[in-house]
Protein backbone atom coordinates (compact mmCIF):
# COMPACT_ATOMS: atom_id res chain seq x y z
CA UNK A 1 0.00 0.00 0.00
CA UNK A 2 1.01 3.64 -0.16
CA UNK A 3 3.73 4.90 2.14
CA UNK A 4 1.84 8.15 2.68
CA UNK A 5 -1.77 8.85 3.51
CA UNK A 6 -3.94 11.84 2.81
CA UNK A 7 -6.40 13.32 5.28
CA UNK A 8 -9.19 11.64 3.32
CA UNK A 9 -7.43 8.28 3.72
CA UNK A 10 -7.15 8.84 7.47
CA UNK A 11 -10.86 9.60 7.78
CA UNK A 12 -11.68 6.58 5.63
CA UNK A 13 -9.66 4.32 7.96
CA UNK A 14 -11.41 5.72 11.04
CA UNK A 15 -14.82 5.44 9.39
CA UNK A 16 -14.30 1.80 8.37
CA UNK A 17 -13.07 0.86 11.85
CA UNK A 18 -15.47 2.94 13.93
CA UNK A 19 -17.14 -0.16 15.40
CA UNK A 20 -13.77 -1.58 16.48
CA UNK A 21 -12.80 1.74 18.10
CA UNK A 22 -16.13 2.05 19.92
CA UNK A 23 -15.97 -1.57 21.03
CA UNK A 24 -12.50 -1.19 22.55
CA UNK A 25 -13.56 2.04 24.28
CA UNK A 26 -16.61 0.35 25.81
CA UNK A 27 -14.52 -2.63 26.98
CA UNK A 28 -11.96 -0.30 28.62
CA UNK A 29 -14.71 1.75 30.27
CA UNK A 30 -16.40 -1.37 31.63
CA UNK A 31 -13.13 -2.83 32.91
CA UNK A 32 -12.20 0.43 34.66
CA UNK A 33 -15.64 0.79 36.24
CA UNK A 34 -15.60 -2.79 37.54
CA UNK A 35 -12.07 -2.35 38.88
CA UNK A 36 -12.87 0.80 40.84
CA UNK A 37 -16.25 -0.55 41.94
CA UNK A 38 -15.16 -3.93 43.30
CA UNK A 39 -11.37 -3.85 43.80
CA UNK A 40 -10.56 -0.33 45.02
CA UNK A 41 -11.62 0.61 48.56
CA UNK A 42 -12.71 4.23 49.05
CA UNK A 43 -10.49 6.31 51.30
CA UNK A 44 -11.38 9.30 53.44
CA UNK A 45 -9.09 11.71 55.26
CA UNK A 46 -10.02 13.49 58.48
CA UNK A 47 -7.94 16.49 59.57
CA UNK A 48 -7.47 18.35 62.82
CA UNK A 49 -5.20 21.35 63.43
CA UNK A 50 -3.02 22.19 66.42
CA UNK A 51 -1.75 25.71 67.04
CA UNK A 52 1.42 26.54 68.98
CA UNK A 53 0.69 29.79 70.79
CA UNK A 54 3.04 32.44 72.12
CA UNK A 55 3.57 32.88 75.82
CA UNK A 56 1.89 35.87 77.41
CA UNK A 57 5.18 37.70 77.88
CA UNK A 58 5.99 37.20 74.21
CA UNK A 59 2.60 38.55 73.16
CA UNK A 60 3.33 41.80 74.97
CA UNK A 61 6.68 42.31 73.27
CA UNK A 62 8.10 42.16 69.80
CA UNK A 63 8.81 38.59 68.75
CA UNK A 64 12.41 38.21 67.69
CA UNK A 65 13.53 36.08 64.76
CA UNK A 66 15.27 33.65 67.12
CA UNK A 67 12.01 33.10 68.99
CA UNK A 68 10.15 32.44 65.76
CA UNK A 69 12.76 29.93 64.68
CA UNK A 70 12.56 28.25 68.09
CA UNK A 71 8.80 27.88 67.71
CA UNK A 72 9.19 26.43 64.24
CA UNK A 73 11.62 23.89 65.64
CA UNK A 74 9.05 23.12 68.32
CA UNK A 75 6.55 22.36 65.54
CA UNK A 76 8.93 19.70 64.24
CA UNK A 77 9.28 18.28 67.74
CA UNK A 78 5.53 18.10 68.27
CA UNK A 79 5.13 16.41 64.88
CA UNK A 80 7.34 13.58 66.11
CA UNK A 81 5.63 13.44 69.52
CA UNK A 82 2.20 12.99 67.93
CA UNK A 83 3.29 9.69 66.35
CA UNK A 84 5.17 8.50 69.43
CA UNK A 85 4.16 5.32 71.23
CA UNK A 86 3.12 7.32 74.31
CA UNK A 87 0.48 9.32 72.41
CA UNK A 88 -0.68 6.47 70.18
CA UNK A 89 -0.78 4.06 73.12
CA UNK A 90 -3.04 6.45 75.03
CA UNK A 91 -5.25 6.87 71.94
CA UNK A 92 -5.54 3.08 71.51
CA UNK A 93 -6.62 2.72 75.14
CA UNK A 94 -9.28 5.37 74.65
CA UNK A 95 -10.57 3.64 71.51
CA UNK A 96 -10.67 0.19 73.19
CA UNK A 97 -11.88 -1.54 70.01
CA UNK A 98 -8.97 -3.80 69.15
CA UNK A 99 -7.02 -1.18 67.20
CA UNK A 100 -3.27 -1.60 67.59
CA UNK A 101 -0.63 1.12 67.67
CA UNK A 102 0.83 -0.26 64.45
CA UNK A 103 -2.50 0.00 62.64
CA UNK A 104 -3.05 3.52 63.94
CA UNK A 105 0.47 4.66 63.04
CA UNK A 106 -0.03 3.53 59.41
CA UNK A 107 -3.12 5.71 59.10
CA UNK A 108 -1.63 8.88 60.59
CA UNK A 109 0.40 11.54 58.81
CA UNK A 110 1.57 14.78 60.42
CA UNK A 111 2.62 17.92 58.57
CA UNK A 112 2.81 21.64 59.16
CA UNK A 113 2.04 24.69 57.10
CA UNK A 114 5.37 26.05 55.91
CA UNK A 115 6.86 28.73 58.19
CA UNK A 116 3.81 28.66 60.45
CA UNK A 117 2.93 27.41 63.93
CA UNK A 118 0.07 25.18 62.76
CA UNK A 119 0.30 21.38 62.78
CA UNK A 120 -2.05 19.23 60.72
CA UNK A 121 -2.94 15.77 62.00
CA UNK A 122 -4.35 13.60 59.20
CA UNK A 123 -5.94 10.17 59.53
CA UNK A 124 -6.98 8.07 56.52
CA UNK A 125 -9.59 5.31 56.66
CA UNK A 126 -12.14 3.69 54.34
CA UNK A 127 -14.95 4.84 56.66
CA UNK A 128 -15.33 8.65 56.99
CA UNK A 129 -16.84 8.44 60.49
CA UNK A 130 -14.07 6.12 61.61
CA UNK A 131 -11.44 8.51 60.25
CA UNK A 132 -13.05 11.37 62.18
CA UNK A 133 -13.12 9.30 65.39
CA UNK A 134 -9.45 8.34 65.05
CA UNK A 135 -8.19 11.88 64.42
CA UNK A 136 -10.31 13.20 67.27
CA UNK A 137 -8.94 10.57 69.68
CA UNK A 138 -5.31 11.16 68.68
CA UNK A 139 -5.73 14.94 68.96
CA UNK A 140 -7.32 14.65 72.39
CA UNK A 141 -4.55 12.33 73.60
CA UNK A 142 -1.87 14.71 72.33
CA UNK A 143 -3.45 17.74 74.01
CA UNK A 144 -3.88 15.93 77.34
CA UNK A 145 -0.46 14.26 77.59
CA UNK A 146 1.99 16.67 75.94
CA UNK A 147 1.67 19.65 78.35
CA UNK A 148 2.52 17.43 81.33
CA UNK A 149 5.18 15.46 79.49
CA UNK A 150 7.03 18.49 78.07
CA UNK A 151 5.98 20.96 80.79
CA UNK A 152 4.50 23.47 78.31
CA UNK A 153 1.21 25.26 78.00
CA UNK A 154 1.48 26.68 74.51
CA UNK A 155 -0.55 24.21 72.45
CA UNK A 156 -4.25 24.27 71.70
CA UNK A 157 -6.65 22.92 69.14
CA UNK A 158 -7.23 25.42 66.37
CA UNK A 159 -10.85 24.35 65.76
CA UNK A 160 -13.22 21.77 67.20
CA UNK A 161 -14.45 20.88 63.70
CA UNK A 162 -12.91 17.91 61.89
CA UNK A 163 -12.98 18.13 58.12
CA UNK A 164 -13.39 14.89 56.17
CA UNK A 165 -12.72 14.56 52.46
CA UNK A 166 -12.44 11.71 49.98
CA UNK A 167 -8.83 11.08 48.96
CA UNK A 168 -9.22 7.73 47.20
CA UNK A 169 -9.02 7.16 43.47
CA UNK A 170 -11.95 8.79 41.66
CA UNK A 171 -14.14 6.38 39.67
CA UNK A 172 -15.11 9.14 37.22
CA UNK A 173 -11.50 10.09 36.57
CA UNK A 174 -10.48 6.45 36.21
CA UNK A 175 -13.27 5.68 33.74
CA UNK A 176 -12.52 8.84 31.75
CA UNK A 177 -8.83 7.91 31.58
CA UNK A 178 -9.71 4.35 30.52
CA UNK A 179 -11.96 5.76 27.79
CA UNK A 180 -9.11 7.85 26.38
CA UNK A 181 -6.78 4.83 26.51
CA UNK A 182 -9.41 2.74 24.72
CA UNK A 183 -9.77 5.41 22.04
CA UNK A 184 -6.00 5.48 21.53
CA UNK A 185 -5.76 1.68 21.34
CA UNK A 186 -8.67 1.53 18.90
CA UNK A 187 -7.09 4.11 16.59
CA UNK A 188 -3.71 2.32 16.70
CA UNK A 189 -5.31 -1.02 15.87
CA UNK A 190 -7.29 0.58 13.03
CA UNK A 191 -4.17 1.94 11.37
CA UNK A 192 -2.24 -1.28 11.97
CA UNK A 193 -4.96 -3.18 10.14
CA UNK A 194 -4.68 -0.70 7.28
CA UNK A 195 -0.89 -0.77 7.05
CA UNK A 196 -0.64 -4.57 7.33
CA UNK A 197 -3.28 -5.16 4.64
CA UNK A 198 -1.49 -5.72 1.28
CA UNK A 199 -4.62 -6.17 -0.83
CA UNK A 200 -5.30 -3.90 -3.81
CA UNK A 201 -8.47 -1.91 -3.39
CA UNK A 202 -8.56 0.31 -6.46
CA UNK A 203 -7.13 0.39 -9.97
CA UNK A 204 -5.08 3.42 -8.95
CA UNK A 205 -3.26 1.37 -6.28
CA UNK A 206 -2.31 -1.26 -8.88
CA UNK A 207 -0.97 1.35 -11.29
CA UNK A 208 0.94 3.16 -8.55
CA UNK A 209 2.53 0.14 -6.89
CA UNK A 210 3.21 -2.03 -9.95
CA UNK A 211 3.73 0.75 -12.46
CA UNK A 212 1.64 -1.05 -15.11
CA UNK A 213 -1.56 0.05 -16.86
CA UNK A 214 -4.89 -1.60 -15.99
CA UNK A 215 -6.25 -3.30 -19.13
CA UNK A 216 -9.57 -4.43 -17.73
CA UNK A 217 -11.55 -5.07 -14.58
CA UNK A 218 -13.48 -8.22 -13.71
CA UNK A 219 -16.49 -7.50 -11.60
CA UNK A 220 -17.62 -9.57 -8.64
CA UNK A 221 -19.59 -12.66 -9.59
CA UNK A 222 -22.56 -13.25 -7.33
CA UNK A 223 -23.38 -16.79 -6.22
CA UNK A 224 -26.69 -16.67 -8.07
CA UNK A 225 -24.92 -15.76 -11.31
CA UNK A 226 -22.37 -18.52 -10.87
CA UNK A 227 -25.06 -21.11 -10.23
CA UNK A 228 -27.07 -19.94 -13.25
CA UNK A 229 -24.02 -20.17 -15.53
CA UNK A 230 -23.23 -23.64 -14.19
CA UNK A 231 -26.74 -24.86 -14.99
CA UNK A 232 -26.51 -23.32 -18.47
CA UNK A 233 -23.21 -25.14 -19.18
CA UNK A 234 -24.66 -28.47 -18.01
CA UNK A 235 -27.66 -28.07 -20.28
CA UNK A 236 -25.41 -27.16 -23.20
CA UNK A 237 -23.36 -30.32 -22.78
CA UNK A 238 -26.47 -32.45 -22.81
Coordinates of C-alpha atoms in Angstrom, one line a residue:
X1 CA 0.0 0.0 0.0
X2 CA 1.0 3.6 -0.2
X3 CA 3.7 4.9 2.1
X4 CA 1.8 8.2 2.7
X5 CA -1.8 8.8 3.5
X6 CA -3.9 11.8 2.8
X7 CA -6.4 13.3 5.3
X8 CA -9.2 11.6 3.3
X9 CA -7.4 8.3 3.7
X10 CA -7.2 8.8 7.5
X11 CA -10.9 9.6 7.8
X12 CA -11.7 6.6 5.6
X13 CA -9.7 4.3 8.0
X14 CA -11.4 5.7 11.0
X15 CA -14.8 5.4 9.4
X16 CA -14.3 1.8 8.4
X17 CA -13.1 0.9 11.9
X18 CA -15.5 2.9 13.9
X19 CA -17.1 -0.2 15.4
X20 CA -13.8 -1.6 16.5
X21 CA -12.8 1.7 18.1
X22 CA -16.1 2.0 19.9
X23 CA -16.0 -1.6 21.0
X24 CA -12.5 -1.2 22.6
X25 CA -13.6 2.0 24.3
X26 CA -16.6 0.3 25.8
X27 CA -14.5 -2.6 27.0
X28 CA -12.0 -0.3 28.6
X29 CA -14.7 1.8 30.3
X30 CA -16.4 -1.4 31.6
X31 CA -13.1 -2.8 32.9
X32 CA -12.2 0.4 34.7
X33 CA -15.6 0.8 36.2
X34 CA -15.6 -2.8 37.5
X35 CA -12.1 -2.4 38.9
X36 CA -12.9 0.8 40.8
X37 CA -16.3 -0.6 41.9
X38 CA -15.2 -3.9 43.3
X39 CA -11.4 -3.9 43.8
X40 CA -10.6 -0.3 45.0
X41 CA -11.6 0.6 48.6
X42 CA -12.7 4.2 49.1
X43 CA -10.5 6.3 51.3
X44 CA -11.4 9.3 53.4
X45 CA -9.1 11.7 55.3
X46 CA -10.0 13.5 58.5
X47 CA -7.9 16.5 59.6
X48 CA -7.5 18.4 62.8
X49 CA -5.2 21.4 63.4
X50 CA -3.0 22.2 66.4
X51 CA -1.8 25.7 67.0
X52 CA 1.4 26.5 69.0
X53 CA 0.7 29.8 70.8
X54 CA 3.0 32.4 72.1
X55 CA 3.6 32.9 75.8
X56 CA 1.9 35.9 77.4
X57 CA 5.2 37.7 77.9
X58 CA 6.0 37.2 74.2
X59 CA 2.6 38.5 73.2
X60 CA 3.3 41.8 75.0
X61 CA 6.7 42.3 73.3
X62 CA 8.1 42.2 69.8
X63 CA 8.8 38.6 68.7
X64 CA 12.4 38.2 67.7
X65 CA 13.5 36.1 64.8
X66 CA 15.3 33.7 67.1
X67 CA 12.0 33.1 69.0
X68 CA 10.1 32.4 65.8
X69 CA 12.8 29.9 64.7
X70 CA 12.6 28.2 68.1
X71 CA 8.8 27.9 67.7
X72 CA 9.2 26.4 64.2
X73 CA 11.6 23.9 65.6
X74 CA 9.0 23.1 68.3
X75 CA 6.6 22.4 65.5
X76 CA 8.9 19.7 64.2
X77 CA 9.3 18.3 67.7
X78 CA 5.5 18.1 68.3
X79 CA 5.1 16.4 64.9
X80 CA 7.3 13.6 66.1
X81 CA 5.6 13.4 69.5
X82 CA 2.2 13.0 67.9
X83 CA 3.3 9.7 66.4
X84 CA 5.2 8.5 69.4
X85 CA 4.2 5.3 71.2
X86 CA 3.1 7.3 74.3
X87 CA 0.5 9.3 72.4
X88 CA -0.7 6.5 70.2
X89 CA -0.8 4.1 73.1
X90 CA -3.0 6.5 75.0
X91 CA -5.2 6.9 71.9
X92 CA -5.5 3.1 71.5
X93 CA -6.6 2.7 75.1
X94 CA -9.3 5.4 74.6
X95 CA -10.6 3.6 71.5
X96 CA -10.7 0.2 73.2
X97 CA -11.9 -1.5 70.0
X98 CA -9.0 -3.8 69.1
X99 CA -7.0 -1.2 67.2
X100 CA -3.3 -1.6 67.6
X101 CA -0.6 1.1 67.7
X102 CA 0.8 -0.3 64.4
X103 CA -2.5 0.0 62.6
X104 CA -3.1 3.5 63.9
X105 CA 0.5 4.7 63.0
X106 CA 0.0 3.5 59.4
X107 CA -3.1 5.7 59.1
X108 CA -1.6 8.9 60.6
X109 CA 0.4 11.5 58.8
X110 CA 1.6 14.8 60.4
X111 CA 2.6 17.9 58.6
X112 CA 2.8 21.6 59.2
X113 CA 2.0 24.7 57.1
X114 CA 5.4 26.1 55.9
X115 CA 6.9 28.7 58.2
X116 CA 3.8 28.7 60.5
X117 CA 2.9 27.4 63.9
X118 CA 0.1 25.2 62.8
X119 CA 0.3 21.4 62.8
X120 CA -2.1 19.2 60.7
X121 CA -2.9 15.8 62.0
X122 CA -4.3 13.6 59.2
X123 CA -5.9 10.2 59.5
X124 CA -7.0 8.1 56.5
X125 CA -9.6 5.3 56.7
X126 CA -12.1 3.7 54.3
X127 CA -15.0 4.8 56.7
X128 CA -15.3 8.6 57.0
X129 CA -16.8 8.4 60.5
X130 CA -14.1 6.1 61.6
X131 CA -11.4 8.5 60.2
X132 CA -13.1 11.4 62.2
X133 CA -13.1 9.3 65.4
X134 CA -9.5 8.3 65.0
X135 CA -8.2 11.9 64.4
X136 CA -10.3 13.2 67.3
X137 CA -8.9 10.6 69.7
X138 CA -5.3 11.2 68.7
X139 CA -5.7 14.9 69.0
X140 CA -7.3 14.6 72.4
X141 CA -4.5 12.3 73.6
X142 CA -1.9 14.7 72.3
X143 CA -3.5 17.7 74.0
X144 CA -3.9 15.9 77.3
X145 CA -0.5 14.3 77.6
X146 CA 2.0 16.7 75.9
X147 CA 1.7 19.6 78.4
X148 CA 2.5 17.4 81.3
X149 CA 5.2 15.5 79.5
X150 CA 7.0 18.5 78.1
X151 CA 6.0 21.0 80.8
X152 CA 4.5 23.5 78.3
X153 CA 1.2 25.3 78.0
X154 CA 1.5 26.7 74.5
X155 CA -0.6 24.2 72.4
X156 CA -4.3 24.3 71.7
X157 CA -6.6 22.9 69.1
X158 CA -7.2 25.4 66.4
X159 CA -10.8 24.3 65.8
X160 CA -13.2 21.8 67.2
X161 CA -14.4 20.9 63.7
X162 CA -12.9 17.9 61.9
X163 CA -13.0 18.1 58.1
X164 CA -13.4 14.9 56.2
X165 CA -12.7 14.6 52.5
X166 CA -12.4 11.7 50.0
X167 CA -8.8 11.1 49.0
X168 CA -9.2 7.7 47.2
X169 CA -9.0 7.2 43.5
X170 CA -12.0 8.8 41.7
X171 CA -14.1 6.4 39.7
X172 CA -15.1 9.1 37.2
X173 CA -11.5 10.1 36.6
X174 CA -10.5 6.5 36.2
X175 CA -13.3 5.7 33.7
X176 CA -12.5 8.8 31.7
X177 CA -8.8 7.9 31.6
X178 CA -9.7 4.4 30.5
X179 CA -12.0 5.8 27.8
X180 CA -9.1 7.8 26.4
X181 CA -6.8 4.8 26.5
X182 CA -9.4 2.7 24.7
X183 CA -9.8 5.4 22.0
X184 CA -6.0 5.5 21.5
X185 CA -5.8 1.7 21.3
X186 CA -8.7 1.5 18.9
X187 CA -7.1 4.1 16.6
X188 CA -3.7 2.3 16.7
X189 CA -5.3 -1.0 15.9
X190 CA -7.3 0.6 13.0
X191 CA -4.2 1.9 11.4
X192 CA -2.2 -1.3 12.0
X193 CA -5.0 -3.2 10.1
X194 CA -4.7 -0.7 7.3
X195 CA -0.9 -0.8 7.1
X196 CA -0.6 -4.6 7.3
X197 CA -3.3 -5.2 4.6
X198 CA -1.5 -5.7 1.3
X199 CA -4.6 -6.2 -0.8
X200 CA -5.3 -3.9 -3.8
X201 CA -8.5 -1.9 -3.4
X202 CA -8.6 0.3 -6.5
X203 CA -7.1 0.4 -10.0
X204 CA -5.1 3.4 -8.9
X205 CA -3.3 1.4 -6.3
X206 CA -2.3 -1.3 -8.9
X207 CA -1.0 1.4 -11.3
X208 CA 0.9 3.2 -8.5
X209 CA 2.5 0.1 -6.9
X210 CA 3.2 -2.0 -9.9
X211 CA 3.7 0.8 -12.5
X212 CA 1.6 -1.0 -15.1
X213 CA -1.6 0.0 -16.9
X214 CA -4.9 -1.6 -16.0
X215 CA -6.3 -3.3 -19.1
X216 CA -9.6 -4.4 -17.7
X217 CA -11.5 -5.1 -14.6
X218 CA -13.5 -8.2 -13.7
X219 CA -16.5 -7.5 -11.6
X220 CA -17.6 -9.6 -8.6
X221 CA -19.6 -12.7 -9.6
X222 CA -22.6 -13.3 -7.3
X223 CA -23.4 -16.8 -6.2
X224 CA -26.7 -16.7 -8.1
X225 CA -24.9 -15.8 -11.3
X226 CA -22.4 -18.5 -10.9
X227 CA -25.1 -21.1 -10.2
X228 CA -27.1 -19.9 -13.2
X229 CA -24.0 -20.2 -15.5
X230 CA -23.2 -23.6 -14.2
X231 CA -26.7 -24.9 -15.0
X232 CA -26.5 -23.3 -18.5
X233 CA -23.2 -25.1 -19.2
X234 CA -24.7 -28.5 -18.0
X235 CA -27.7 -28.1 -20.3
X236 CA -25.4 -27.2 -23.2
X237 CA -23.4 -30.3 -22.8
X238 CA -26.5 -32.5 -22.8

